[in-house]
């Protein structure tokens, strides 16, 4: 069976290619002359957020190795915070590679005997790759802790966990008699006794719409959150954390920073495909113009069987597999709008902060991800990129960073803290994460 | 300190980060010559087999010389300056022992036959395993032994010529790491080695203008070491057995072919007897390094991830000036002194840690002491100092500082 060939991203030439690459254009981590000699005293740390905070990777929140490399856990280690608690999970994640002819469930990246790579990505239920080992009743919220709930929106973070859990089963990981009636935000504010909080919410308020191919909630997808409600919820969070001494907030990366959106068009383009058939919500066949519409990663297995094995596309792609130009524009506009409102809300709260409360720092993940997408990041003498599966920074679901990618996120947070609060926290050595497998 | 002493003279030649000469040439071939900083093309001794084959034509009887040179190079690198947190790294300390054997035998009719066994090309560089430059080089070695049968002939009373054939056996090994890329996210450790033969010749003449002054010219041909060998690859075992198996398939042990170009060496020299006790010598030396364009390991088996290893070298020809003097202090004792300067062979943009080359100055002192029975002991000390070298090598820029103290001892006998 033929597969979508990825010769253009094959690793050919990486080996023994000397001195290639334009070093000047690659952003590097600042050189701190005086590395932190001991723990940076930020007190108790609580991380609130969604899958990007929880450590979700390669389609699952389940592999203990992946949880180990969540960005808050890597940040906690860099800050010298010990005993940072995370929910104990069991499970796997998407399989990274397998040898041609011997596929395993949910494998993503294959290599044949000649080393040619191909992608076989099937939509999966991430819950199937997830096993909760520690139930909420035993959880201690008072310890420094990761409160990330995969899938949660900013608006959802203001709702009681009992209301969230039916839609997002992962919320159950944090539910016990005390917490069930609290929202994620209130749980952190009231139970964590945190002196230092990282806040990375809002991504799913637009990303859910994107990964659903722009299919609205009424048709089984997800809507973009209302901007006014978004502002209100962000203010609710900052108000809840008003007495917390140190707060770092991260904003929302562009949708064209993630391989889930950008990668399939690149592959299809390399195969000379410029147009496909799709369907709209009413079931009408519509053209998919690859110069402006985005075929999503979830469509690759369907396309492999239909387009490539048949030689021509017989079945139009469903609307959930395509983010068309207008949907992409709507998503991009929402990202910009939400980021504007995040910045404005932080500014508003910073004017009221006093005493021992350090100013809230905004980490501009949006421009940082764009820069990394453009130039990559250096680790040792190598350039890590956002290229799907082989670039090193994204995990196999094409949405969430790899362990290396989460380290890059943590380093950006560290850089912002050093600049904003005059600290000298030593960044994570990315090279030390070589050997940490990106898949299961 | 890691000491690498090569004991057996004939199977031998541990090599050094090249000392007196640029690139990976080793000009330390005779303690008597090195006392005068290698200005020796106009001299006459058994070791002239290396410097100028015409130099054996003037010898009478049988002459034997056995030498040993001890090189102790050290290099500090500050860099790579394109990465945050860089610092100064030191090359592993090693001691190299370079032996040499020379024999010249006068025949009738102005003919002299000679045989030299020596090492005039070599390189040995070791950096700490998994150091910051692991993807450039961890260890590289070139060991070569040359056998050089030589003929000298006294054409006229004041004109000598010589010629020889050289057979060189060389052994090259190289270790370095390569990042596999994000899909496997690991370092691959590559070990390559190969050995082979190279054939060449040398020619020379010496002309005595008068009793005091001699002019000399010699040429050693460039040679190409063509060898075969093997490359092996290793990496920390991956958690995922499928990934592990795939990498094993992609990085099989493979046979390889290699070529290493060694330069031709032109020497033009003069010696002048200032008075009965003092002789001054000077040599101009041109080494045709521009022949060395790349270090190329051609793998018999290639896969998608495993491609031939090509390291651009693009060396440039170098010129050197060697000046020295010999003072016969008393009938049994000779004192020697010398100075030399040589240009660098490697361009700024290609200086990398496998050969931190640079323009160099050398200062030598030496002594010869005559023993009973036509025996002579020669010793010298040479301090080679490379100018601090700022490399602009794209993937690994930095500043190299190298110095090489060298001690040598020779024993010779005429009979």
PDB file of N, CA, C and O in Angstrom, chain A residues 254-306:
ATOM      1  N   UNK A 254      -0.661  31.918  16.890  1.00  0.00           N
ATOM      2  CA  UNK A 254      -1.440  31.877  15.646  1.00  0.00           C
ATOM      3  C   UNK A 254      -1.770  30.441  15.260  1.00  0.00           C
ATOM      4  O   UNK A 254      -1.001  29.524  15.536  1.00  0.00           O
ATOM      5  N   UNK A 255      -2.896  30.290  14.546  1.00  0.00           N
ATOM      6  CA  UNK A 255      -3.257  28.941  14.100  1.00  0.00           C
ATOM      7  C   UNK A 255      -2.291  28.438  13.036  1.00  0.00           C
ATOM      8  O   UNK A 255      -2.101  27.240  12.864  1.00  0.00           O
ATOM      9  N   UNK A 256      -1.649  29.369  12.299  1.00  0.00           N
ATOM     10  CA  UNK A 256      -0.700  28.885  11.282  1.00  0.00           C
ATOM     11  C   UNK A 256       0.681  28.634  11.857  1.00  0.00           C
ATOM     12  O   UNK A 256       1.650  28.484  11.135  1.00  0.00           O
ATOM     13  N   UNK A 257       0.756  28.577  13.198  1.00  0.00           N
ATOM     14  CA  UNK A 257       1.997  28.127  13.833  1.00  0.00           C
ATOM     15  C   UNK A 257       1.961  26.629  14.097  1.00  0.00           C
ATOM     16  O   UNK A 257       2.957  26.058  14.525  1.00  0.00           O
ATOM     17  N   UNK A 258       0.808  25.979  13.876  1.00  0.00           N
ATOM     18  CA  UNK A 258       0.731  24.560  14.252  1.00  0.00           C
ATOM     19  C   UNK A 258       0.661  23.652  13.021  1.00  0.00           C
ATOM     20  O   UNK A 258      -0.108  23.896  12.092  1.00  0.00           O
ATOM     21  N   UNK A 259       1.457  22.608  13.024  1.00  0.00           N
ATOM     22  CA  UNK A 259       1.516  21.698  11.877  1.00  0.00           C
ATOM     23  C   UNK A 259       0.172  21.042  11.564  1.00  0.00           C
ATOM     24  O   UNK A 259      -0.077  20.681  10.410  1.00  0.00           O
ATOM     25  N   UNK A 260      -0.676  20.892  12.565  1.00  0.00           N
ATOM     26  CA  UNK A 260      -1.998  20.294  12.344  1.00  0.00           C
ATOM     27  C   UNK A 260      -2.740  21.032  11.239  1.00  0.00           C
ATOM     28  O   UNK A 260      -3.470  20.449  10.451  1.00  0.00           O
ATOM     29  N   UNK A 261      -2.490  22.338  11.161  1.00  0.00           N
ATOM     30  CA  UNK A 261      -3.165  23.178  10.167  1.00  0.00           C
ATOM     31  C   UNK A 261      -2.330  23.324   8.898  1.00  0.00           C
ATOM     32  O   UNK A 261      -2.843  23.273   7.784  1.00  0.00           O
ATOM     33  N   UNK A 262      -1.021  23.489   9.067  1.00  0.00           N
ATOM     34  CA  UNK A 262      -0.193  23.880   7.923  1.00  0.00           C
ATOM     35  C   UNK A 262       0.451  22.706   7.185  1.00  0.00           C
ATOM     36  O   UNK A 262       0.810  22.826   6.022  1.00  0.00           O
ATOM     37  N   UNK A 263       0.591  21.584   7.849  1.00  0.00           N
ATOM     38  CA  UNK A 263       1.423  20.523   7.279  1.00  0.00           C
ATOM     39  C   UNK A 263       0.820  19.815   6.063  1.00  0.00           C
ATOM     40  O   UNK A 263       1.501  19.617   5.053  1.00  0.00           O
ATOM     41  N   UNK A 264      -0.490  19.403   6.110  1.00  0.00           N
ATOM     42  CA  UNK A 264      -1.021  18.647   4.975  1.00  0.00           C
ATOM     43  C   UNK A 264      -0.944  19.402   3.651  1.00  0.00           C
ATOM     44  O   UNK A 264      -0.612  18.810   2.620  1.00  0.00           O
ATOM     45  N   UNK A 265      -1.197  20.701   3.667  1.00  0.00           N
ATOM     46  CA  UNK A 265      -1.099  21.451   2.408  1.00  0.00           C
ATOM     47  C   UNK A 265       0.311  21.367   1.837  1.00  0.00           C
ATOM     48  O   UNK A 265       0.498  21.271   0.625  1.00  0.00           O
ATOM     49  N   UNK A 266       1.299  21.401   2.714  1.00  0.00           N
ATOM     50  CA  UNK A 266       2.690  21.312   2.251  1.00  0.00           C
ATOM     51  C   UNK A 266       2.959  19.960   1.600  1.00  0.00           C
ATOM     52  O   UNK A 266       3.600  19.877   0.548  1.00  0.00           O
ATOM     53  N   UNK A 267       2.442  18.898   2.229  1.00  0.00           N
ATOM     54  CA  UNK A 267       2.639  17.555   1.658  1.00  0.00           C
ATOM     55  C   UNK A 267       1.918  17.435   0.319  1.00  0.00           C
ATOM     56  O   UNK A 267       2.487  16.982  -0.679  1.00  0.00           O
ATOM     57  N   UNK A 268       0.664  17.869   0.283  1.00  0.00           N
ATOM     58  CA  UNK A 268      -0.116  17.763  -0.949  1.00  0.00           C
ATOM     59  C   UNK A 268       0.508  18.603  -2.053  1.00  0.00           C
ATOM     60  O   UNK A 268       0.577  18.194  -3.208  1.00  0.00           O
ATOM     61  N   UNK A 269       1.013  19.781  -1.666  1.00  0.00           N
ATOM     62  CA  UNK A 269       1.660  20.643  -2.647  1.00  0.00           C
ATOM     63  C   UNK A 269       2.878  19.967  -3.254  1.00  0.00           C
ATOM     64  O   UNK A 269       3.112  20.060  -4.462  1.00  0.00           O
ATOM     65  N   UNK A 270       3.621  19.236  -2.426  1.00  0.00           N
ATOM     66  CA  UNK A 270       4.814  18.558  -2.942  1.00  0.00           C
ATOM     67  C   UNK A 270       4.437  17.421  -3.885  1.00  0.00           C
ATOM     68  O   UNK A 270       5.248  16.970  -4.686  1.00  0.00           O
ATOM     69  N   UNK A 271       3.201  16.958  -3.772  1.00  0.00           N
ATOM     70  CA  UNK A 271       2.723  15.904  -4.673  1.00  0.00           C
ATOM     71  C   UNK A 271       2.032  16.492  -5.897  1.00  0.00           C
ATOM     72  O   UNK A 271       1.487  15.769  -6.732  1.00  0.00           O
ATOM     73  N   UNK A 272       2.022  17.807  -5.981  1.00  0.00           N
ATOM     74  CA  UNK A 272       1.406  18.468  -7.136  1.00  0.00           C
ATOM     75  C   UNK A 272      -0.096  18.642  -7.024  1.00  0.00           C
ATOM     76  O   UNK A 272      -0.758  18.994  -7.999  1.00  0.00           O
ATOM     77  N   UNK A 273      -0.641  18.381  -5.856  1.00  0.00           N
ATOM     78  CA  UNK A 273      -2.090  18.533  -5.679  1.00  0.00           C
ATOM     79  C   UNK A 273      -2.386  19.984  -5.305  1.00  0.00           C
ATOM     80  O   UNK A 273      -1.800  20.508  -4.361  1.00  0.00           O
ATOM     81  N   UNK A 274      -3.261  20.622  -6.077  1.00  0.00           N
ATOM     82  CA  UNK A 274      -3.586  22.020  -5.775  1.00  0.00           C
ATOM     83  C   UNK A 274      -5.050  22.191  -5.391  1.00  0.00           C
ATOM     84  O   UNK A 274      -5.435  23.205  -4.836  1.00  0.00           O
ATOM     85  N   UNK A 275      -5.869  21.208  -5.710  1.00  0.00           N
ATOM     86  CA  UNK A 275      -7.289  21.332  -5.414  1.00  0.00           C
ATOM     87  C   UNK A 275      -7.877  19.963  -5.084  1.00  0.00           C
ATOM     88  O   UNK A 275      -7.496  18.951  -5.657  1.00  0.00           O
ATOM     89  N   UNK A 276      -8.810  19.954  -4.124  1.00  0.00           N
ATOM     90  CA  UNK A 276      -9.506  18.719  -3.758  1.00  0.00           C
ATOM     91  C   UNK A 276     -11.003  19.017  -3.701  1.00  0.00           C
ATOM     92  O   UNK A 276     -11.424  20.164  -3.839  1.00  0.00           O
ATOM     93  N   UNK A 277     -11.773  17.958  -3.470  1.00  0.00           N
ATOM     94  CA  UNK A 277     -13.200  18.148  -3.257  1.00  0.00           C
ATOM     95  C   UNK A 277     -13.499  18.059  -1.762  1.00  0.00           C
ATOM     96  O   UNK A 277     -12.947  17.222  -1.055  1.00  0.00           O
ATOM     97  N   UNK A 278     -14.420  18.918  -1.337  1.00  0.00           N
ATOM     98  CA  UNK A 278     -14.876  18.859   0.039  1.00  0.00           C
ATOM     99  C   UNK A 278     -16.402  18.975   0.059  1.00  0.00           C
ATOM    100  O   UNK A 278     -17.039  19.039  -0.987  1.00  0.00           O
ATOM    101  N   UNK A 279     -16.939  18.972   1.266  1.00  0.00           N
ATOM    102  CA  UNK A 279     -18.380  19.201   1.381  1.00  0.00           C
ATOM    103  C   UNK A 279     -18.625  20.298   2.410  1.00  0.00           C
ATOM    104  O   UNK A 279     -17.843  20.468   3.343  1.00  0.00           O
ATOM    105  N   UNK A 280     -19.695  21.025   2.195  1.00  0.00           N
ATOM    106  CA  UNK A 280     -20.056  22.018   3.195  1.00  0.00           C
ATOM    107  C   UNK A 280     -20.981  21.385   4.232  1.00  0.00           C
ATOM    108  O   UNK A 280     -21.269  20.179   4.178  1.00  0.00           O
ATOM    109  N   UNK A 281     -21.466  22.192   5.163  1.00  0.00           N
ATOM    110  CA  UNK A 281     -22.266  21.647   6.260  1.00  0.00           C
ATOM    111  C   UNK A 281     -23.571  21.039   5.761  1.00  0.00           C
ATOM    112  O   UNK A 281     -24.128  20.139   6.400  1.00  0.00           O
ATOM    113  N   UNK A 282     -24.051  21.510   4.610  1.00  0.00           N
ATOM    114  CA  UNK A 282     -25.312  20.988   4.057  1.00  0.00           C
ATOM    115  C   UNK A 282     -25.085  19.735   3.221  1.00  0.00           C
ATOM    116  O   UNK A 282     -26.039  19.145   2.709  1.00  0.00           O
ATOM    117  N   UNK A 283     -23.821  19.338   3.053  1.00  0.00           N
ATOM    118  CA  UNK A 283     -23.529  18.137   2.288  1.00  0.00           C
ATOM    119  C   UNK A 283     -23.272  18.388   0.815  1.00  0.00           C
ATOM    120  O   UNK A 283     -23.076  17.450   0.037  1.00  0.00           O
ATOM    121  N   UNK A 284     -23.255  19.658   0.418  1.00  0.00           N
ATOM    122  CA  UNK A 284     -22.959  19.986  -0.981  1.00  0.00           C
ATOM    123  C   UNK A 284     -21.456  19.867  -1.239  1.00  0.00           C
ATOM    124  O   UNK A 284     -20.642  20.224  -0.388  1.00  0.00           O
ATOM    125  N   UNK A 285     -21.122  19.391  -2.420  1.00  0.00           N
ATOM    126  CA  UNK A 285     -19.713  19.306  -2.789  1.00  0.00           C
ATOM    127  C   UNK A 285     -19.187  20.703  -3.120  1.00  0.00           C
ATOM    128  O   UNK A 285     -19.812  21.449  -3.875  1.00  0.00           O
ATOM    129  N   UNK A 286     -18.033  21.029  -2.512  1.00  0.00           N
ATOM    130  CA  UNK A 286     -17.419  22.340  -2.765  1.00  0.00           C
ATOM    131  C   UNK A 286     -15.934  22.117  -3.045  1.00  0.00           C
ATOM    132  O   UNK A 286     -15.346  21.137  -2.585  1.00  0.00           O
ATOM    133  N   UNK A 287     -15.351  23.008  -3.831  1.00  0.00           N
ATOM    134  CA  UNK A 287     -13.910  22.856  -4.088  1.00  0.00           C
ATOM    135  C   UNK A 287     -13.084  23.244  -2.849  1.00  0.00           C
ATOM    136  O   UNK A 287     -13.484  24.126  -2.088  1.00  0.00           O
ATOM    137  N   UNK A 288     -11.982  22.532  -2.691  1.00  0.00           N
ATOM    138  CA  UNK A 288     -11.019  22.903  -1.641  1.00  0.00           C
ATOM    139  C   UNK A 288      -9.782  23.423  -2.360  1.00  0.00           C
ATOM    140  O   UNK A 288      -9.089  22.663  -3.051  1.00  0.00           O
ATOM    141  N   UNK A 289      -9.554  24.708  -2.235  1.00  0.00           N
ATOM    142  CA  UNK A 289      -8.443  25.365  -2.931  1.00  0.00           C
ATOM    143  C   UNK A 289      -7.250  25.429  -1.979  1.00  0.00           C
ATOM    144  O   UNK A 289      -7.270  26.170  -0.994  1.00  0.00           O
ATOM    145  N   UNK A 290      -6.220  24.655  -2.292  1.00  0.00           N
ATOM    146  CA  UNK A 290      -5.105  24.548  -1.346  1.00  0.00           C
ATOM    147  C   UNK A 290      -4.272  25.824  -1.242  1.00  0.00           C
ATOM    148  O   UNK A 290      -3.392  25.917  -0.395  1.00  0.00           O
ATOM    149  N   UNK A 291      -4.546  26.801  -2.107  1.00  0.00           N
ATOM    150  CA  UNK A 291      -3.830  28.065  -1.985  1.00  0.00           C
ATOM    151  C   UNK A 291      -4.417  28.921  -0.866  1.00  0.00           C
ATOM    152  O   UNK A 291      -3.813  29.890  -0.437  1.00  0.00           O
ATOM    153  N   UNK A 292      -5.631  28.589  -0.420  1.00  0.00           N
ATOM    154  CA  UNK A 292      -6.226  29.410   0.644  1.00  0.00           C
ATOM    155  C   UNK A 292      -6.932  28.596   1.722  1.00  0.00           C
ATOM    156  O   UNK A 292      -7.080  29.048   2.855  1.00  0.00           O
ATOM    157  N   UNK A 293      -7.412  27.391   1.388  1.00  0.00           N
ATOM    158  CA  UNK A 293      -8.071  26.547   2.382  1.00  0.00           C
ATOM    159  C   UNK A 293      -7.045  25.596   3.000  1.00  0.00           C
ATOM    160  O   UNK A 293      -6.087  25.195   2.341  1.00  0.00           O
ATOM    161  N   UNK A 294      -7.269  25.225   4.250  1.00  0.00           N
ATOM    162  CA  UNK A 294      -6.325  24.325   4.920  1.00  0.00           C
ATOM    163  C   UNK A 294      -6.932  22.939   5.111  1.00  0.00           C
ATOM    164  O   UNK A 294      -7.962  22.797   5.775  1.00  0.00           O
ATOM    165  N   UNK A 295      -6.283  21.921   4.531  1.00  0.00           N
ATOM    166  CA  UNK A 295      -6.651  20.538   4.833  1.00  0.00           C
ATOM    167  C   UNK A 295      -5.978  20.186   6.164  1.00  0.00           C
ATOM    168  O   UNK A 295      -4.790  20.449   6.348  1.00  0.00           O
ATOM    169  N   UNK A 296      -6.734  19.620   7.081  1.00  0.00           N
ATOM    170  CA  UNK A 296      -6.198  19.362   8.418  1.00  0.00           C
ATOM    171  C   UNK A 296      -5.498  18.005   8.490  1.00  0.00           C
ATOM    172  O   UNK A 296      -5.765  17.097   7.686  1.00  0.00           O
ATOM    173  N   UNK A 297      -4.615  17.877   9.459  1.00  0.00           N
ATOM    174  CA  UNK A 297      -3.831  16.646   9.618  1.00  0.00           C
ATOM    175  C   UNK A 297      -4.740  15.422   9.736  1.00  0.00           C
ATOM    176  O   UNK A 297      -4.398  14.333   9.264  1.00  0.00           O
ATOM    177  N   UNK A 298      -5.912  15.612  10.329  1.00  0.00           N
ATOM    178  CA  UNK A 298      -6.826  14.490  10.540  1.00  0.00           C
ATOM    179  C   UNK A 298      -7.320  13.891   9.229  1.00  0.00           C
ATOM    180  O   UNK A 298      -7.848  12.778   9.204  1.00  0.00           O
ATOM    181  N   UNK A 299      -7.128  14.604   8.105  1.00  0.00           N
ATOM    182  CA  UNK A 299      -7.611  14.113   6.804  1.00  0.00           C
ATOM    183  C   UNK A 299      -6.612  13.192   6.117  1.00  0.00           C
ATOM    184  O   UNK A 299      -6.945  12.559   5.108  1.00  0.00           O
ATOM    185  N   UNK A 300      -5.404  13.103   6.647  1.00  0.00           N
ATOM    186  CA  UNK A 300      -4.359  12.420   5.885  1.00  0.00           C
ATOM    187  C   UNK A 300      -4.638  10.940   5.624  1.00  0.00           C
ATOM    188  O   UNK A 300      -4.385  10.439   4.535  1.00  0.00           O
ATOM    189  N   UNK A 301      -5.173  10.247   6.629  1.00  0.00           N
ATOM    190  CA  UNK A 301      -5.423   8.817   6.408  1.00  0.00           C
ATOM    191  C   UNK A 301      -6.503   8.617   5.350  1.00  0.00           C
ATOM    192  O   UNK A 301      -6.398   7.735   4.492  1.00  0.00           O
ATOM    193  N   UNK A 302      -7.548   9.442   5.399  1.00  0.00           N
ATOM    194  CA  UNK A 302      -8.605   9.370   4.398  1.00  0.00           C
ATOM    195  C   UNK A 302      -8.042   9.637   3.012  1.00  0.00           C
ATOM    196  O   UNK A 302      -8.326   8.917   2.044  1.00  0.00           O
ATOM    197  N   UNK A 303      -7.214  10.655   2.913  1.00  0.00           N
ATOM    198  CA  UNK A 303      -6.642  11.006   1.613  1.00  0.00           C
ATOM    199  C   UNK A 303      -5.709   9.921   1.103  1.00  0.00           C
ATOM    200  O   UNK A 303      -5.639   9.662  -0.095  1.00  0.00           O
ATOM    201  N   UNK A 304      -5.015   9.307   2.035  1.00  0.00           N
ATOM    202  CA  UNK A 304      -4.098   8.253   1.618  1.00  0.00           C
ATOM    203  C   UNK A 304      -4.856   7.112   0.949  1.00  0.00           C
ATOM    204  O   UNK A 304      -4.474   6.648  -0.120  1.00  0.00           O
ATOM    205  N   UNK A 305      -5.951   6.708   1.562  1.00  0.00           N
ATOM    206  CA  UNK A 305      -6.721   5.595   1.024  1.00  0.00           C
ATOM    207  C   UNK A 305      -7.446   6.002  -0.252  1.00  0.00           C
ATOM    208  O   UNK A 305      -7.534   5.224  -1.204  1.00  0.00           O
ATOM    209  N   UNK A 306      -7.950   7.214  -0.287  1.00  0.00           N
ATOM    210  CA  UNK A 306      -8.767   7.639  -1.413  1.00  0.00           C
ATOM    211  C   UNK A 306      -7.930   8.214  -2.538  1.00  0.00           C
ATOM    212  O   UNK A 306      -7.778   7.634  -3.607  1.00  0.00           O
TER     213      UNK A 306
END
